Coordinates of C-alpha atoms in Angstrom, one line a residue:
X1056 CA 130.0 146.0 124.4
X1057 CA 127.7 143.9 121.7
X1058 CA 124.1 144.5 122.4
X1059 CA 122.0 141.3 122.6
X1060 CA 118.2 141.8 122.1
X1061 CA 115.9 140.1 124.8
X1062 CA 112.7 140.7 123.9
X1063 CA 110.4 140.3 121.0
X1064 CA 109.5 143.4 121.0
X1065 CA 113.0 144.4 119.9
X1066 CA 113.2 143.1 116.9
X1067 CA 112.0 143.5 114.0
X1068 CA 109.6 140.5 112.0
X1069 CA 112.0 139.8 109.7
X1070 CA 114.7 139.4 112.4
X1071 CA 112.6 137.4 114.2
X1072 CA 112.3 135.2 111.8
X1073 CA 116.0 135.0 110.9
X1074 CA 115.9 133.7 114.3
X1075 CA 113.3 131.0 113.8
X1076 CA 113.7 129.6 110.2
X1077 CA 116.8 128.2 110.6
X1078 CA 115.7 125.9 113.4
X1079 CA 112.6 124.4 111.7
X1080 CA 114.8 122.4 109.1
X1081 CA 114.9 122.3 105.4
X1082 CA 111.6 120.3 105.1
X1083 CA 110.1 119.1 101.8
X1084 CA 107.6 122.1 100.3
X1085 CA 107.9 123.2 96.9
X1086 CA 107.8 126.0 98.3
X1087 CA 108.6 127.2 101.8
X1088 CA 108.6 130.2 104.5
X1089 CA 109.7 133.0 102.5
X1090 CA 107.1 134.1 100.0
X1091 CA 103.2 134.9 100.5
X1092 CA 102.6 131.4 100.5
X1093 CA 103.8 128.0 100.5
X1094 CA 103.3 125.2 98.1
X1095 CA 103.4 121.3 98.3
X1096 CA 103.2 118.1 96.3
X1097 CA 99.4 116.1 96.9
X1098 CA 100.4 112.5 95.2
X1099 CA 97.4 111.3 96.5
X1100 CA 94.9 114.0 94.5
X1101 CA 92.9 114.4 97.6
X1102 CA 94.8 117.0 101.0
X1103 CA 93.6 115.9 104.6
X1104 CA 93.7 119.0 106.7
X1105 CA 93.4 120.3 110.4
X1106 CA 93.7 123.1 112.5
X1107 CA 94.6 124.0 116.3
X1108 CA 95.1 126.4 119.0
X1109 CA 96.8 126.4 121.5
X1110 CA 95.9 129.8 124.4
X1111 CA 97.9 130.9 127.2
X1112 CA 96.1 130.3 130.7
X1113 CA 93.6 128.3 128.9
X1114 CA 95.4 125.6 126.9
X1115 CA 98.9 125.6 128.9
X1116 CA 100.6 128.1 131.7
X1117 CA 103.7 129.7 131.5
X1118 CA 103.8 129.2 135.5
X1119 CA 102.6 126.2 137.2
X1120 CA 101.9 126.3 141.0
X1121 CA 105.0 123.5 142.1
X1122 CA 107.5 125.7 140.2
X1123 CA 107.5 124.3 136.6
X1124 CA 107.8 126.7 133.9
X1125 CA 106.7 125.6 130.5
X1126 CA 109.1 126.5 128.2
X1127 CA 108.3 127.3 124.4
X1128 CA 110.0 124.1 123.5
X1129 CA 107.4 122.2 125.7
X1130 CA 104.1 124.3 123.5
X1131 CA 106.5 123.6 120.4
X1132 CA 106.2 120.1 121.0
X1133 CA 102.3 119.6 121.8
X1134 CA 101.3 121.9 118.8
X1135 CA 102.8 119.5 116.7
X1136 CA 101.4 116.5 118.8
X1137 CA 98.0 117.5 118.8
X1138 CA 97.6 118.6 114.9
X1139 CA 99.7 115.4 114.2
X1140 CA 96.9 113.6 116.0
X1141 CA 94.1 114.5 114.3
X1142 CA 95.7 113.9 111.0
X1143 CA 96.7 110.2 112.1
X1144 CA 93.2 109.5 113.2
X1145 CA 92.0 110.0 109.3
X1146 CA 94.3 107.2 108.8
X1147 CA 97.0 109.8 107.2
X1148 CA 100.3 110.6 107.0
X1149 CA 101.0 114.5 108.1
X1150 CA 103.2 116.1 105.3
X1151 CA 102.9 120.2 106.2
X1152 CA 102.6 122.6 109.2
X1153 CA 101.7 126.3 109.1
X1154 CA 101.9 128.0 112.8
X1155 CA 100.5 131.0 113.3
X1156 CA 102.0 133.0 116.7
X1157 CA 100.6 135.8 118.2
X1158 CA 103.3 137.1 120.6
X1159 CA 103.2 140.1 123.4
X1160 CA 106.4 142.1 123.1
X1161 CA 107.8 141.0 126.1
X1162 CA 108.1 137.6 125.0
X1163 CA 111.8 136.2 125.3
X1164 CA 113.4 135.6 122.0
X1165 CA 115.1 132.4 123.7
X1166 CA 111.0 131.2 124.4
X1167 CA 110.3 131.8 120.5
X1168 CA 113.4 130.2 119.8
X1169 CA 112.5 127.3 121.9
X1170 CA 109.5 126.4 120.3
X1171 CA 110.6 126.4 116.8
X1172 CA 112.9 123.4 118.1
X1173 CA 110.2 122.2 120.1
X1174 CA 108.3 121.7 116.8
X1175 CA 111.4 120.3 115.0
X1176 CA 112.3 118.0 118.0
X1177 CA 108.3 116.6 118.0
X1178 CA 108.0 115.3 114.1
X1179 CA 111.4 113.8 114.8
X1180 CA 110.5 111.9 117.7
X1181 CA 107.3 111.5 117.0
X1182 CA 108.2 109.5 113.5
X1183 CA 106.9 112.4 111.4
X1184 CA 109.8 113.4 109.4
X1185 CA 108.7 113.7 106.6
X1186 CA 105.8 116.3 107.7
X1187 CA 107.9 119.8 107.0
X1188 CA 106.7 123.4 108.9
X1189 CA 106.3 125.4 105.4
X1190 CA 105.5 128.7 106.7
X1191 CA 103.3 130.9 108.8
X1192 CA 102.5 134.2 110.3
X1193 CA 103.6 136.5 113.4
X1194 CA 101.3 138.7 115.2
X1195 CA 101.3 141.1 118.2
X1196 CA 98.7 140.4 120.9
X1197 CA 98.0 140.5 124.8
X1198 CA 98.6 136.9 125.3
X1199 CA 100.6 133.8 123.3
X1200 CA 98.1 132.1 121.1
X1201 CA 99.9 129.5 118.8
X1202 CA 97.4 128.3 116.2
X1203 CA 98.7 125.7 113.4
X1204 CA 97.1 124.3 110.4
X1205 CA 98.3 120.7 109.1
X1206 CA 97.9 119.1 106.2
X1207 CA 98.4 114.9 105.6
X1208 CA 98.2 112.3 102.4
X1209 CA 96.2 109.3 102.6
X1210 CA 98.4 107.3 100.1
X1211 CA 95.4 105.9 98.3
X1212 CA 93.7 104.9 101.2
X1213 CA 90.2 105.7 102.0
X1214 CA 89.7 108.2 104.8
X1215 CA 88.3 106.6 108.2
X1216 CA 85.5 108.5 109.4
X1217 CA 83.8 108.5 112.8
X1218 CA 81.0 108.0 111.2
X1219 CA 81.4 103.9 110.3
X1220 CA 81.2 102.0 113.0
X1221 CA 78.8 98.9 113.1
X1222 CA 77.0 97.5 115.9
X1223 CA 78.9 94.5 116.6
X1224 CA 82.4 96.0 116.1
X1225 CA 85.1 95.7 118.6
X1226 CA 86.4 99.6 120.3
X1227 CA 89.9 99.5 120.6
X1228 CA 92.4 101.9 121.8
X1229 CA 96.0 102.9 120.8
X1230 CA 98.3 105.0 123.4
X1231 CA 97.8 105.9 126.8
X1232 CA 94.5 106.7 128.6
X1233 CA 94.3 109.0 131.7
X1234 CA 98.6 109.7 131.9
X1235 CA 98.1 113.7 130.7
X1236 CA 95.3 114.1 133.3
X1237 CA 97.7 112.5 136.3
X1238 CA 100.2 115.0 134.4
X1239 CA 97.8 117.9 134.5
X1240 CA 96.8 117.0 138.2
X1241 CA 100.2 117.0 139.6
X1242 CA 101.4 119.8 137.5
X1243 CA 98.2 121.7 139.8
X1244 CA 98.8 120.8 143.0
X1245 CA 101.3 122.8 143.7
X1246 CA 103.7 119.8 144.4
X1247 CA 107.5 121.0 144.3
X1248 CA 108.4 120.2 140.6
X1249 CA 112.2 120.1 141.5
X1250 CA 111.6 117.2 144.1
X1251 CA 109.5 115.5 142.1
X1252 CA 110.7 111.2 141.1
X1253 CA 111.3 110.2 137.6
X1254 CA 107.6 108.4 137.4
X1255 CA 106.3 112.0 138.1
X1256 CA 108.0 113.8 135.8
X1257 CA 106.9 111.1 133.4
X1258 CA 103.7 111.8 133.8
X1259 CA 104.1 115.8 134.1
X1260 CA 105.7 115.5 130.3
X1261 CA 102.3 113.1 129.1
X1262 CA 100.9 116.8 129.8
X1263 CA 103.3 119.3 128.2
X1264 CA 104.6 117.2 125.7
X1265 CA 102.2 114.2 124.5
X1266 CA 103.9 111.2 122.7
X1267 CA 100.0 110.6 120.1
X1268 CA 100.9 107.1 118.5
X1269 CA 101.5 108.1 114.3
X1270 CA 102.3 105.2 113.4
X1271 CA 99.2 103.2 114.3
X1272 CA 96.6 105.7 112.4
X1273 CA 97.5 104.5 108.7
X1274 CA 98.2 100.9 109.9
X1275 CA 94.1 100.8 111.4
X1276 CA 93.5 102.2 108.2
X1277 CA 95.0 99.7 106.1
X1278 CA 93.9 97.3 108.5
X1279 CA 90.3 97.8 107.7
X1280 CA 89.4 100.2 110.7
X1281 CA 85.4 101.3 110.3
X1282 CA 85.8 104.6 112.4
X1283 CA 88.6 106.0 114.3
X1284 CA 89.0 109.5 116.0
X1285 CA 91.5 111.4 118.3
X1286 CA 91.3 110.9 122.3
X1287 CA 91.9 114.9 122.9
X1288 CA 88.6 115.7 125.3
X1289 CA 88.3 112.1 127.6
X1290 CA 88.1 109.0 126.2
X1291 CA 83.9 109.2 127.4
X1292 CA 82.7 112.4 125.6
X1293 CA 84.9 111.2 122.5
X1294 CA 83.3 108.1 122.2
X1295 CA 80.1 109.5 122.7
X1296 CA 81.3 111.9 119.4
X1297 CA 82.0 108.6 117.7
X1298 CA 78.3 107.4 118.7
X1299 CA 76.6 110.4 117.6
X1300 CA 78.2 110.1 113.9
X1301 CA 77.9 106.6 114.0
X1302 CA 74.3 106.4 115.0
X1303 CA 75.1 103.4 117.6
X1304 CA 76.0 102.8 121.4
X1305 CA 79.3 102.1 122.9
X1306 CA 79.9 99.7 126.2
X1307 CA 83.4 100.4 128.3
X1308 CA 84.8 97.2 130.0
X1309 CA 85.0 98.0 133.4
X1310 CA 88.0 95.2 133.7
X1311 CA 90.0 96.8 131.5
X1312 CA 89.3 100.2 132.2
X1313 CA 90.3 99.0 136.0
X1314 CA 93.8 97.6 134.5
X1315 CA 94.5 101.1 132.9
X1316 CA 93.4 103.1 135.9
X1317 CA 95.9 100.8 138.2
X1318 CA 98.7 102.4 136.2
X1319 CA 98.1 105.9 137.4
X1320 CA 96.9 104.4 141.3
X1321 CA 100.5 105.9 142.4
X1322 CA 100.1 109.5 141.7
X1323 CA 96.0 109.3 142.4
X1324 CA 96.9 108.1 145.9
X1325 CA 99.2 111.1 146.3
X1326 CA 97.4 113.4 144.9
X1327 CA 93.6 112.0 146.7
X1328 CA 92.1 111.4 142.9
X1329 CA 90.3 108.8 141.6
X1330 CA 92.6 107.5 138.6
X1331 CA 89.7 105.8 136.7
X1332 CA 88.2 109.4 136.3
X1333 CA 91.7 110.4 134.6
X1334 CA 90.9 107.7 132.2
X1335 CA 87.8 107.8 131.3
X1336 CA 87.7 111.8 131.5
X1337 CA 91.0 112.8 131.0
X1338 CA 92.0 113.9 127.6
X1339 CA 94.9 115.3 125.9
X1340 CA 97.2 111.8 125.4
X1341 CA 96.0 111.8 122.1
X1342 CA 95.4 108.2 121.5
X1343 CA 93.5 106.8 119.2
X1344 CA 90.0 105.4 119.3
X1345 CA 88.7 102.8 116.5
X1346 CA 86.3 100.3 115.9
X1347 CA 86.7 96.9 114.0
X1348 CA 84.7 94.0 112.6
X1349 CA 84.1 91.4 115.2
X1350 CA 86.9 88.9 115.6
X1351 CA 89.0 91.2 113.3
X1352 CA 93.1 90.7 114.6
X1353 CA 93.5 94.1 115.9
X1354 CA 96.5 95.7 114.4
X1355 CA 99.8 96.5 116.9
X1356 CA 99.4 98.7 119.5
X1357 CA 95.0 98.1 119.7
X1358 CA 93.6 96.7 122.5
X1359 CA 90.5 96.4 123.0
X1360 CA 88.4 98.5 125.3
X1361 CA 84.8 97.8 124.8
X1362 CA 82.0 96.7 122.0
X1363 CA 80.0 98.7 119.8
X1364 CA 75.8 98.4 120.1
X1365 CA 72.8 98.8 118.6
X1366 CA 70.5 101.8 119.2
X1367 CA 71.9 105.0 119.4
X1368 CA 69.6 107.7 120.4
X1369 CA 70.5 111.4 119.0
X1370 CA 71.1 113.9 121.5
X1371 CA 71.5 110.9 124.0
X1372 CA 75.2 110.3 125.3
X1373 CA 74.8 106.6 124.2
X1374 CA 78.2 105.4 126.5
X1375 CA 78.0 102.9 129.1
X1376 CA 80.5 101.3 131.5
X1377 CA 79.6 97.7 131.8
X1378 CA 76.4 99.0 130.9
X1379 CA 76.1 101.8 133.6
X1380 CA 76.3 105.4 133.0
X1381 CA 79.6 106.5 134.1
X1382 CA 80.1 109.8 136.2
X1383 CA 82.5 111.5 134.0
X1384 CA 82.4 114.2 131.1
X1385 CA 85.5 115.2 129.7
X1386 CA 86.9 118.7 128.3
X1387 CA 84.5 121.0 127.0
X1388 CA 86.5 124.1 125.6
X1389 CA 83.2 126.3 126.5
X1390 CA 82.4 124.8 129.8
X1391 CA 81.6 127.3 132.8

């Protein structure tokens, strides 16, 4: 009888990555995985690059309470989404992933498999073809850690910085606002996954695998965007990151941060939450945050969410809801 290895741990690195190469594609490097490092084409003269991590039992479970497993496809996936992300919110195109995996030995070759397509499936989907996974490293460790470095071209366009928005400008968003939170929330409650309605399980995969819009990044960019960043930590302690770089205050609109809440009043009903904490505190959906000139068409996708004052204060959190301070922080990776 054939023996079929199960486990990391039984094979070798190079076997391992037999079994992973061939499911990341082709891609477009010079120079790929194979040798000690890989090698691309910068047109532009100037290399936009980012790096993430993702932890077990800190950035996703392999076991959720309602029975969900997350499979390596899903972390596949939302390593790509979130590194995409940050590239798109320079206002750049992504053209290379590295991913970094440290593994414990009794990791199922079918989870490693998994994630290589989930990281195939994601630029595909996500309208980043052209982004290629070049290379990267395997390790041995206590727990899964996928870390990934990107790299994106800005195809002559100025970066967009957090730092330039204007007191006068119109804050816009792009992509949802709150939906990985609801996600996260029912995903935690213990609420049977297998019973769970197609709206649910929409709003479980806004958590495990985020849908950041690419497409709208370069387009702010070349649509004269002053500042733009990544929703990854709540839409409030992100724009209060935009603030402190931009020396200004932001104002929420309470209207339309009452329309998006709405949205997600289903599942906050069900689950007793407040769905306007989800959006203004809830991060991971990987939208985009940008400020333009007043009166300025906003480009597709934008709508606008609030206006951009005068008098920042460093140290200060310098956001307001209809000119209140709202009761809601966001992610803080170092947070008791």
């Amino acid at each position: 009888m054939a023996y079929h290895p199960q486990h990391v741990a039984e094979l070798s690195e190079g076997e391992l990555l037999a079994r992973i190469f061939p499911r990341l594609g082709a891609g477009k490097a010079l120079l790929g995985p194979g040798d000690d490092a890989a090698m691309l084409a910068a047109p532009d003269g100037r290399t936009v690059i980012s790096i993430d991590t993702l932890v077990q039992d800190q950035d996703f479970r392999l076991q959720w309470p309602g029975g969900y497993r997350t499979t390596g496809f899903d972390v596949g996936w939302k390593c790509a989404a979130q590194n995409l992300s940050d590239i798109n919110a320079m206002g750049a195109v992504a053209t290379s992933l590295v991913v970094s995996l440290t593994l414990p030995g009794d990791t199922r070759i079918t989870w490693v498999e998994g994630l290589a397509d989930g990281l195939s499936a994601a630029l595909r989907a996500l309208g980043a073809e052209q982004c290629t996974v070049a290379g990267g490293d395997l390790g041995r460790g206590q727990s899964l850690v996928v870390t990934a470095a990107v790299t994106g071209d800005l195809q002559g366009r100025a970066p967009v910085l957090r730092s330039g928005a204007r007191p006068g400008d119109t804050l816009a968003v792009c992509g949802a606002l709150g939906h990985a939170a609801a996600g996260l929330a029912l995903l935690d409650s213990g609420a049977d996954y297998a019973a769970m309605g197609g709206w649910e399980r929409s709003l479980a995969a806004s958590q495990s695998r985020p849908c950041p819009p690419l497409a709208a990044g370069p387009a702010a960019a070349g649509a004269g965007a002053r500042a733009m960043m990544d929703i990854s930590d709540g839409l409030v302690r992100d724009a209060g990151r935009l603030c402190a770089a931009s020396g200004v205050r932001i104002d929420l609109d309470p209207e339309v941060l009452r329309r998006e809440a709405a949205l997600l009043a289903g599942a906050a009903e069900n689950l007793g939450a407040d769905p306007l904490q989800w959006v203004l505190a809830g991060g991971e959906d990987h939208g985009l945050l940008a400020s333009f000139a007043a009166g300025q068409e906003l480009p597709r996708g934008f709508r606008k969410i609030g206006s951009v004052l005068s008098g920042g204060e460093p140290g200060a959190g310098n956001v307001t809801v209809g000119c209140r301070e709202p009761q809601a922080a966001g992610w803080d990776h170092f947070a008791g």
